[in-house]
Coordinates of C-alpha atoms and ligand atoms in Angstrom, one line a residue:
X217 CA 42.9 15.8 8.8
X218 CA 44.3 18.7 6.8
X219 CA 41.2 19.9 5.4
X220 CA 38.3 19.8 8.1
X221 CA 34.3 19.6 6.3
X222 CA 32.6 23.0 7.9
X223 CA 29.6 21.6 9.7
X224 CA 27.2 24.3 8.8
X225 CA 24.3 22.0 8.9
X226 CA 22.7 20.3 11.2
X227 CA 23.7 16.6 11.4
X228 CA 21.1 13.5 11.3
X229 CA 23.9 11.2 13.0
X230 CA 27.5 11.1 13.7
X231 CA 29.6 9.9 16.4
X232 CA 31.1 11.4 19.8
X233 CA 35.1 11.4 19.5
X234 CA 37.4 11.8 22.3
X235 CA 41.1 11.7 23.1
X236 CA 40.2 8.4 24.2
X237 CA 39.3 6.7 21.0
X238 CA 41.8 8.5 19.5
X239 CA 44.8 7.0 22.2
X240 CA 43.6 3.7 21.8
X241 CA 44.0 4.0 17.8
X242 CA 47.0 5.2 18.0
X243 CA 48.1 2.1 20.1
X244 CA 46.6 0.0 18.1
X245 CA 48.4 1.2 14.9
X246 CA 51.9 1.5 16.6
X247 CA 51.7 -2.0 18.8
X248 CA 49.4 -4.3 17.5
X249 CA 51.4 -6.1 15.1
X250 CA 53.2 -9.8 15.6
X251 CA 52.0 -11.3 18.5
X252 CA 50.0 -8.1 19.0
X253 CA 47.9 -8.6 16.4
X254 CA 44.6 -9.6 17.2
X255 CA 44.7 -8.0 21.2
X256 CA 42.3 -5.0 20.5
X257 CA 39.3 -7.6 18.7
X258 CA 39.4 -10.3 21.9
X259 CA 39.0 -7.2 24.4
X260 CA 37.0 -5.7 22.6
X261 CA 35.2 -8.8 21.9
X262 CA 35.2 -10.2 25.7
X263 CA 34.0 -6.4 27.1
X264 CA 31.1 -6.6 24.5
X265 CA 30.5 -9.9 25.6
X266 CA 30.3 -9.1 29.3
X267 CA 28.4 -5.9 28.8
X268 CA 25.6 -8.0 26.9
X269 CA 25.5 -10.7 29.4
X270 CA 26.3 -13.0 26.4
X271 CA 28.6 -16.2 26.4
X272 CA 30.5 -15.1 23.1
X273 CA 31.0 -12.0 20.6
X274 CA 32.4 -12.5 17.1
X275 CA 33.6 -8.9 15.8
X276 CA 33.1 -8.8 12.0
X277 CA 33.4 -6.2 9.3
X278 CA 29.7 -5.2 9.3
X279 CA 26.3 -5.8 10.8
X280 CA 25.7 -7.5 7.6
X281 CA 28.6 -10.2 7.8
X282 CA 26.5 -10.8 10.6
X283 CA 23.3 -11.4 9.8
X284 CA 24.8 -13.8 6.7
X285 CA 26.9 -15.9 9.1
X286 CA 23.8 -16.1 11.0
X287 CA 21.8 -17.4 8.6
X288 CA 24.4 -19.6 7.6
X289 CA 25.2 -21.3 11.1
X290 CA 21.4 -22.1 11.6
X291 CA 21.2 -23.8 8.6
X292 CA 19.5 -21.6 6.4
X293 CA 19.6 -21.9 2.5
X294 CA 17.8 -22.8 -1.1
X295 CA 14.0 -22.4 -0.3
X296 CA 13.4 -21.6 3.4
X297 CA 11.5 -18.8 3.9
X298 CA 12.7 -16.2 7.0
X299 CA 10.7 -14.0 8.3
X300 CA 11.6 -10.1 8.9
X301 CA 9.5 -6.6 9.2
X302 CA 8.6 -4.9 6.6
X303 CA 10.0 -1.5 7.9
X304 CA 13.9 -1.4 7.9
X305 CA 17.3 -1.1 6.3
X306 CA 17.6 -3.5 3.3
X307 CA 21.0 -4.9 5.1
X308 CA 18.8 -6.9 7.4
X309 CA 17.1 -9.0 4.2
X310 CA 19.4 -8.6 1.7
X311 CA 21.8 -11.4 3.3
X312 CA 18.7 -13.7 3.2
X313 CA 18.9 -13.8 -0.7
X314 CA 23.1 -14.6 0.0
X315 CA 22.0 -17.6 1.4
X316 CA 19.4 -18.8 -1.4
X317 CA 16.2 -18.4 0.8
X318 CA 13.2 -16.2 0.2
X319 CA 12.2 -13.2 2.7
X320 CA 8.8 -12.7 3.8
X321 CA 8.3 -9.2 4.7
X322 CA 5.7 -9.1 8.0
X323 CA 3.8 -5.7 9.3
X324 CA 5.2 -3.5 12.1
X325 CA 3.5 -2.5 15.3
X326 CA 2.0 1.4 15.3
X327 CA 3.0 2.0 18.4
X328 CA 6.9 0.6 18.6
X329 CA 7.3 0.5 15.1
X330 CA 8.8 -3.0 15.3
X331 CA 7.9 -6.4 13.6
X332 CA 4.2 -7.4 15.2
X333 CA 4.1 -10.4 17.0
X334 CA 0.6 -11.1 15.3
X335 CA 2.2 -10.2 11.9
X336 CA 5.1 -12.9 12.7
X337 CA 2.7 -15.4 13.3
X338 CA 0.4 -14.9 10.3
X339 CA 3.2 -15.5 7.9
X340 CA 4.4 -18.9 9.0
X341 CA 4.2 -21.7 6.9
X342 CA 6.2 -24.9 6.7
X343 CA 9.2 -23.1 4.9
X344 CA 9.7 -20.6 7.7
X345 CA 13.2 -21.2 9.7
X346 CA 14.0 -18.2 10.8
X347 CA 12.7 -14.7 11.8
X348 CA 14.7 -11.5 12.1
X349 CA 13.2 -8.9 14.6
X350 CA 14.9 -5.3 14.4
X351 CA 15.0 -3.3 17.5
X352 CA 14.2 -0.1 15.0
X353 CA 15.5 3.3 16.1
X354 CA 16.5 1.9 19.6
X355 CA 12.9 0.5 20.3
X356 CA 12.6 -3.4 21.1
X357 CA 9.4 -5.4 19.8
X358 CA 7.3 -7.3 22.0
X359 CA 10.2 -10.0 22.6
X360 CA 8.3 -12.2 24.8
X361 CA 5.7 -13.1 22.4
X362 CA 8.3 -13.0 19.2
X363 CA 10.0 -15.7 21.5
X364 CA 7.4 -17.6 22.0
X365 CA 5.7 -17.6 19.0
X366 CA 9.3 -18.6 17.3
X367 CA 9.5 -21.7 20.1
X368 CA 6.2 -23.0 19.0
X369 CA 6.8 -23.3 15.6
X370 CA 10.7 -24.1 16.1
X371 CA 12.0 -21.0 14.3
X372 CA 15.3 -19.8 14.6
X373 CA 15.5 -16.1 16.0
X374 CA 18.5 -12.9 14.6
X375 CA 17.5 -10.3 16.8
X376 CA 18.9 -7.3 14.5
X377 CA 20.5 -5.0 17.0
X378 CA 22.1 -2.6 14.7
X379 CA 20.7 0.6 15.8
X380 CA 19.6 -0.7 19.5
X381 CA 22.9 -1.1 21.5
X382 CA 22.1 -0.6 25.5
X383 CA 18.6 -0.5 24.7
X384 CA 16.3 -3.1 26.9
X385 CA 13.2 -5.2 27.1
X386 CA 12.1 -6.0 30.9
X387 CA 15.8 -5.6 32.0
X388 CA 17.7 -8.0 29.5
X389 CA 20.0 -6.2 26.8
X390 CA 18.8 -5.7 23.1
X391 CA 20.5 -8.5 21.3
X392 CA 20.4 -11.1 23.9
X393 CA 17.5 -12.7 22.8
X394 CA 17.9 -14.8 19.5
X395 CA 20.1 -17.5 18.9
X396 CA 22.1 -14.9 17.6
X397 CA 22.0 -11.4 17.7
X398 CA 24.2 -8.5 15.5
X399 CA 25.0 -5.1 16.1
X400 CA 26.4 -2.6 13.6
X401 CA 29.2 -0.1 14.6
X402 CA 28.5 2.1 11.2
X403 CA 30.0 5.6 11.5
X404 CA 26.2 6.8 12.3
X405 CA 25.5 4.3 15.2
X406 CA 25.7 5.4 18.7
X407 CA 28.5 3.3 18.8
X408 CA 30.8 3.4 16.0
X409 CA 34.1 2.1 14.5
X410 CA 33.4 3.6 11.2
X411 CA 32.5 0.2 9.6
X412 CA 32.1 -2.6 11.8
X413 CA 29.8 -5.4 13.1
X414 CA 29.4 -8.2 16.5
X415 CA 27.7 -11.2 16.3
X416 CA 26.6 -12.6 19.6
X417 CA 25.6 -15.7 21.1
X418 CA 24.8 -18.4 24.0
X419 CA 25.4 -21.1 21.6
X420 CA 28.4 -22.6 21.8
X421 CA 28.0 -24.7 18.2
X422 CA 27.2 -21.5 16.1
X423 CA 30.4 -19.4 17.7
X424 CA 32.3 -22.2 16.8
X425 CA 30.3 -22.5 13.5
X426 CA 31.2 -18.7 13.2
X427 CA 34.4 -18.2 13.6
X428 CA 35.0 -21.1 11.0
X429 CA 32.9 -19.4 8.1
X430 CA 34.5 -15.9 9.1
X431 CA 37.6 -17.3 8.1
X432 CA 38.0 -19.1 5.1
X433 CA 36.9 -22.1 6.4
X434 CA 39.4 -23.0 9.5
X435 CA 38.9 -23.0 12.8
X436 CA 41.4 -20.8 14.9
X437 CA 44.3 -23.0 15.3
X438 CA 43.7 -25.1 12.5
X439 CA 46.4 -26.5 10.3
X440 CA 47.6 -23.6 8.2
X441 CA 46.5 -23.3 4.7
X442 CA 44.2 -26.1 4.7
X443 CA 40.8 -25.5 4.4
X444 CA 38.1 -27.8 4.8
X445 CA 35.8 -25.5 3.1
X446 CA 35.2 -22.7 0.8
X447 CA 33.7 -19.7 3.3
X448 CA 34.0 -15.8 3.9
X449 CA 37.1 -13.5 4.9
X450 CA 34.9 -11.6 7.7
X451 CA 37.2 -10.0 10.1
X452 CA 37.5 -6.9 12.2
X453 CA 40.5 -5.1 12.1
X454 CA 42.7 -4.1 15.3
X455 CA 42.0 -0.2 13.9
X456 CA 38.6 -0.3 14.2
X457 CA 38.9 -3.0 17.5
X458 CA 40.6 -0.5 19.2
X459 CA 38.1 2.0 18.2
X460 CA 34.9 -0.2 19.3
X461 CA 36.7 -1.1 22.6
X462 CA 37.3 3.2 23.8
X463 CA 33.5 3.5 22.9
X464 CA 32.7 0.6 24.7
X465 CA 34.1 2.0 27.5
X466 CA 32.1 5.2 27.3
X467 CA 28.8 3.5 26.6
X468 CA 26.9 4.5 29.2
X469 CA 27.9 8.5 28.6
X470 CA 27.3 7.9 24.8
X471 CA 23.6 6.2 25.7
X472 CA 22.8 8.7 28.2
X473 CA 23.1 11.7 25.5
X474 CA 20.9 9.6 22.8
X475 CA 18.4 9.8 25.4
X476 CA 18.8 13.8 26.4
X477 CA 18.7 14.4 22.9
X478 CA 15.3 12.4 22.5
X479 CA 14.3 14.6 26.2
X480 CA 15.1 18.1 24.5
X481 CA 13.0 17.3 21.4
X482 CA 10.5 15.7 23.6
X483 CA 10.0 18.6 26.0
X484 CA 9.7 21.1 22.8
X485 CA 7.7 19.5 20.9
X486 CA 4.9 17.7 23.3
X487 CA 2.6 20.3 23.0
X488 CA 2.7 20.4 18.9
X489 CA -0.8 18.9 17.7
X490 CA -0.6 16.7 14.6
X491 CA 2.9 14.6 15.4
X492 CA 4.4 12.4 16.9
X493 CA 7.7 11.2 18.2
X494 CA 9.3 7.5 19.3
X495 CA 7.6 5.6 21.8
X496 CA 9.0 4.0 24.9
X497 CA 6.9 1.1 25.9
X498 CA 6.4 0.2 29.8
X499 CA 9.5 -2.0 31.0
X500 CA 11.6 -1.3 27.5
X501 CA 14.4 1.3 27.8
X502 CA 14.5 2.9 24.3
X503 CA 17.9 4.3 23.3
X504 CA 16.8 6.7 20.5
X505 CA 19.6 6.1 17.8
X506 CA 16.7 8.4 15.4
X507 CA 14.7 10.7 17.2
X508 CA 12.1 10.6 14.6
X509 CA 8.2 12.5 13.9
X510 CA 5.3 10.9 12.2
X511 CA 3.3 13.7 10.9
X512 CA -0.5 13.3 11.3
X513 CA -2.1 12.1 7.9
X514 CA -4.8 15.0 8.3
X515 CA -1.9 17.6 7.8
X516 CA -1.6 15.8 4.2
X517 CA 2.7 16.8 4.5
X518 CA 4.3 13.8 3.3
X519 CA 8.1 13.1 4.3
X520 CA 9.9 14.1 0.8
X521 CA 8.2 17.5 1.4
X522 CA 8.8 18.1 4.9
X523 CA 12.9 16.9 4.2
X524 CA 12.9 19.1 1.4
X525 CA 11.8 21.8 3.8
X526 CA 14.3 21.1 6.5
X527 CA 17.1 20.9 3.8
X528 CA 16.5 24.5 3.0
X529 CA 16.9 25.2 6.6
X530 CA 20.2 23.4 6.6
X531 CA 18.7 20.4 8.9
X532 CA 19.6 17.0 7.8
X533 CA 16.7 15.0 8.0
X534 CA 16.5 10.7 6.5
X535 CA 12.9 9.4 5.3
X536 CA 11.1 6.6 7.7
X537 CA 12.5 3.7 6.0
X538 CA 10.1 2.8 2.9
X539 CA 8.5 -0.7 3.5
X540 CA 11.0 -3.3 1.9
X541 CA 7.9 -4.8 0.1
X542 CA 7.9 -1.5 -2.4
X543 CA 11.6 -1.6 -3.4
X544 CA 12.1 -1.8 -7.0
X545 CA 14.9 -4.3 -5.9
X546 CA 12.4 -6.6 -4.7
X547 CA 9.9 -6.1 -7.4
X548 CA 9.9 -9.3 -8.9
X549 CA 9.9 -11.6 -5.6
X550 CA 7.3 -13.8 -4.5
X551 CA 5.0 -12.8 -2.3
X552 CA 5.2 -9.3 -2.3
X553 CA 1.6 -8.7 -3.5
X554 CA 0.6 -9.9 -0.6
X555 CA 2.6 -7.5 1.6
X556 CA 1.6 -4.5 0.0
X557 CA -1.6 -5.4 1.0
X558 CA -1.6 -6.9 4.0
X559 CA 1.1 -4.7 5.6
X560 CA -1.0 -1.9 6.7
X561 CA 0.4 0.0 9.9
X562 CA 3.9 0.0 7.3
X563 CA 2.4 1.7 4.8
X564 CA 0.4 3.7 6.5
X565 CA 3.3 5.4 8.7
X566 CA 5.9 5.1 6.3
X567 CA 5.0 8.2 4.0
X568 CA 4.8 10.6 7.0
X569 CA 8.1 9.9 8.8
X570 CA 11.3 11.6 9.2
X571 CA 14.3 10.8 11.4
X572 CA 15.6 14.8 12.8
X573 CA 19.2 15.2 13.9
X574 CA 20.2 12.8 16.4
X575 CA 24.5 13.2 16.1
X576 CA 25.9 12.9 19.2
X577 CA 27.6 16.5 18.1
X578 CA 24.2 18.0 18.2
X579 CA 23.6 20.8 20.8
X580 CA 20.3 22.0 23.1
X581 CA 20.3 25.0 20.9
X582 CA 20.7 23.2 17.9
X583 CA 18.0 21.3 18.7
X584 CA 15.6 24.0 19.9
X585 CA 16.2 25.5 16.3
X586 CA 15.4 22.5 14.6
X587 CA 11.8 22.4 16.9
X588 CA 11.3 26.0 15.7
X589 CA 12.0 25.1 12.2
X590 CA 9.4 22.3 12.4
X591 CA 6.8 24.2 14.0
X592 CA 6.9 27.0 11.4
X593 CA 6.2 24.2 8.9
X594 CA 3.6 22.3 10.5
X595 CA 1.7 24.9 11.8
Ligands
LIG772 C1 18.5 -2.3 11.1 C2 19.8 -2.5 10.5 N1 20.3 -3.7 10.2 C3 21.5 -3.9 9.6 C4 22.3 -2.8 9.3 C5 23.6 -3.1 8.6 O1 24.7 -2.6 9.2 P1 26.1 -2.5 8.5 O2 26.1 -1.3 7.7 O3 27.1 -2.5 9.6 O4 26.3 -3.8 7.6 C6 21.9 -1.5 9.6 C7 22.8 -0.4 9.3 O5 22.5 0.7 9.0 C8 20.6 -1.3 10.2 O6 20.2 -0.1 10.5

């Protein structure tokens, strides 16, 4: 770069770069061309694969690719209903209008901040083909009763992955458990390619289903330039491949310092009355892609005033995603009276959440000054 950003403030996310990732771009630009081409996407692909204990990975351009082709290879279209937490990024419903059908915004838990299993259940009707749990900010929802709930009433499951990879739920990797599962590899994920996406699965029908909508409607090896239907150009390219693949191979490291950042806040902050930070249920291993604070209603400091705060002090902070049921962009749908009213823990933690600086750049000090910070302002 000839011009390098100064990095006076403290970052909310951002990657961890080494001569590694940038050796295996370099490859990847000079060599993988001609028969080359498409070498970085099947090992990264097939180390994905293996590291999720998953039959098959689909790399894409984006988490959200994903969740679309999921949809669409489980059938999903004009008039279903699917099912997915109130609290998240709009990328995990928006893809459910792409498709025709209508989403159905459920409550989160108080203590995970994941979809409820209770909510899930409450909001079934006869429509209902799909849910999307989100493994928010590295947590995992109650998985065994999403599952089962789901197999009673023969619903299709996309666990959203996005901000969860290496995180677990009694021992089984976040994204294992749906028919499908999708992981983003956004420039602010833990693991990044700058833009980028995985869709994984045990199913042999929708990999194959898949890789045909991913591209234009062929499957690999299919007579050229004769498609059998009109579908998506979804593809990952060896650049970002060979990015996603170094990464990969640094997981653990990468995972391990989410989770020392998470211990330094953790160990200066447990004592501060009136918050609280992400919690780690018994047998789940959070990964901690946002370390992030509810404030205490009592303390009456809503999240726009405690950024603006922080922003004077030159910390990066995001809001606790707003519930999707109070988007202007989903004003006007169906249902979303309802929500608002029957979505209670969502609304209630929403308005006093922040996420602080989790970069993988960030250091102890950093940290301990961002604690300070906070401190002065809540106390
Ligand atoms: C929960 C969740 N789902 C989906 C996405 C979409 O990912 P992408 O930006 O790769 O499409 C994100 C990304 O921020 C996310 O946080």
């Amino acid at each position: 770069m000839h011009k390098r950003l100064t990095m006076d403030r403290i970052p909310v996310a951002g990657p961890w770069i080494t001569q590694k990732e940038i050796d295996y771009v370099s490859d990847a630009v000079s060599n993988a061309w001609y028969s080359n081409a498409n070498f970085y996407q099947k090992q990264f692909e097939k180390a994905f694969a293996e590291y999720l204990g998953v039959k098959y990975a689909v790399s894409l351009p984006s988490c959200t690719s994903a969740i679309h082709l999921s949809l669409l290879a489980l059938g999903i279209g004009k008039g279903d209903e699917v099912i997915v937490p109130d609290i998240t990024w709009i990328a995990t419903s928006a893809p459910i209008t792409y498709v025709g059908a209508i989403p159905v915004f459920a409550d989160i838990d108080e203590n995970t901040w994941c979809l409820s299993a209770q909510s899930f259940e409450k909001c079934i009707t006869s429509k209902t083909k799909a849910v999307i749990p989100v493994d928010l900010y590295g947590n995992m929802p109650d998985m065994n009763a999403i599952k089962s709930i789901a197999k009673k009433h023969n619903i299709g499951i996309i666990e959203d992955a996005a901000e969860a990879i290496g995180s677990e739920y009694r021992g089984k990797k976040a994204g294992s458990f749906g028919d499908t599962g999708v992981f983003s590899f956004h420039g602010s994920k833990t693991l990044t390619t700058g833009e980028g996406g995985m869709l994984v699965t045990n199913r042999e029908d929708i990999y194959k289903r898949v890789l045909f909508l991913r591209d234009h409607g062929r499957q690999p090896g299919d007579k050229l330039f004769c498609n059998t239907e009109v579908a998506y150009k979804y593809k990952m390219s060896s650049l970002q491949a060979a990015l996603g693949l170094a990464q990969l191979e640094r997981i653990d490291e990468l995972i391990e310092r989410k989770r020392d950042i998470f211990g330094w806040y953790h160990s200066e902050l447990e004592n501060l009355k009136g918050i609280r930070l992400n919690f780690e249920p018994p047998q789940t291993k959070n990964t901690y892609w946002m370390i992030t604070v509810i404030i205490d209603k009592i303390l009456g400091l809503k999240k726009e005033e405690l950024m603006a705060k922080m922003d004077s002090k030159n910390i990066d902070c995001r809001p606790f995603f707003y519930p999707l049921s109070s988007l202007p962009a989903y004003k006007h749908f169906n249902g979303i009276k309802k929500a608002k009213q029957q979505n209670i823990v969502s609304y209630e933690i929403s308005p006093y959440g922040i996420n602080l600086p989790s970069a993988l750049s960030v250091t102890q000090d950093q940290i301990i000054s961002v604690c300070n910070s906070l401190k002065e302002i809540v106390i």
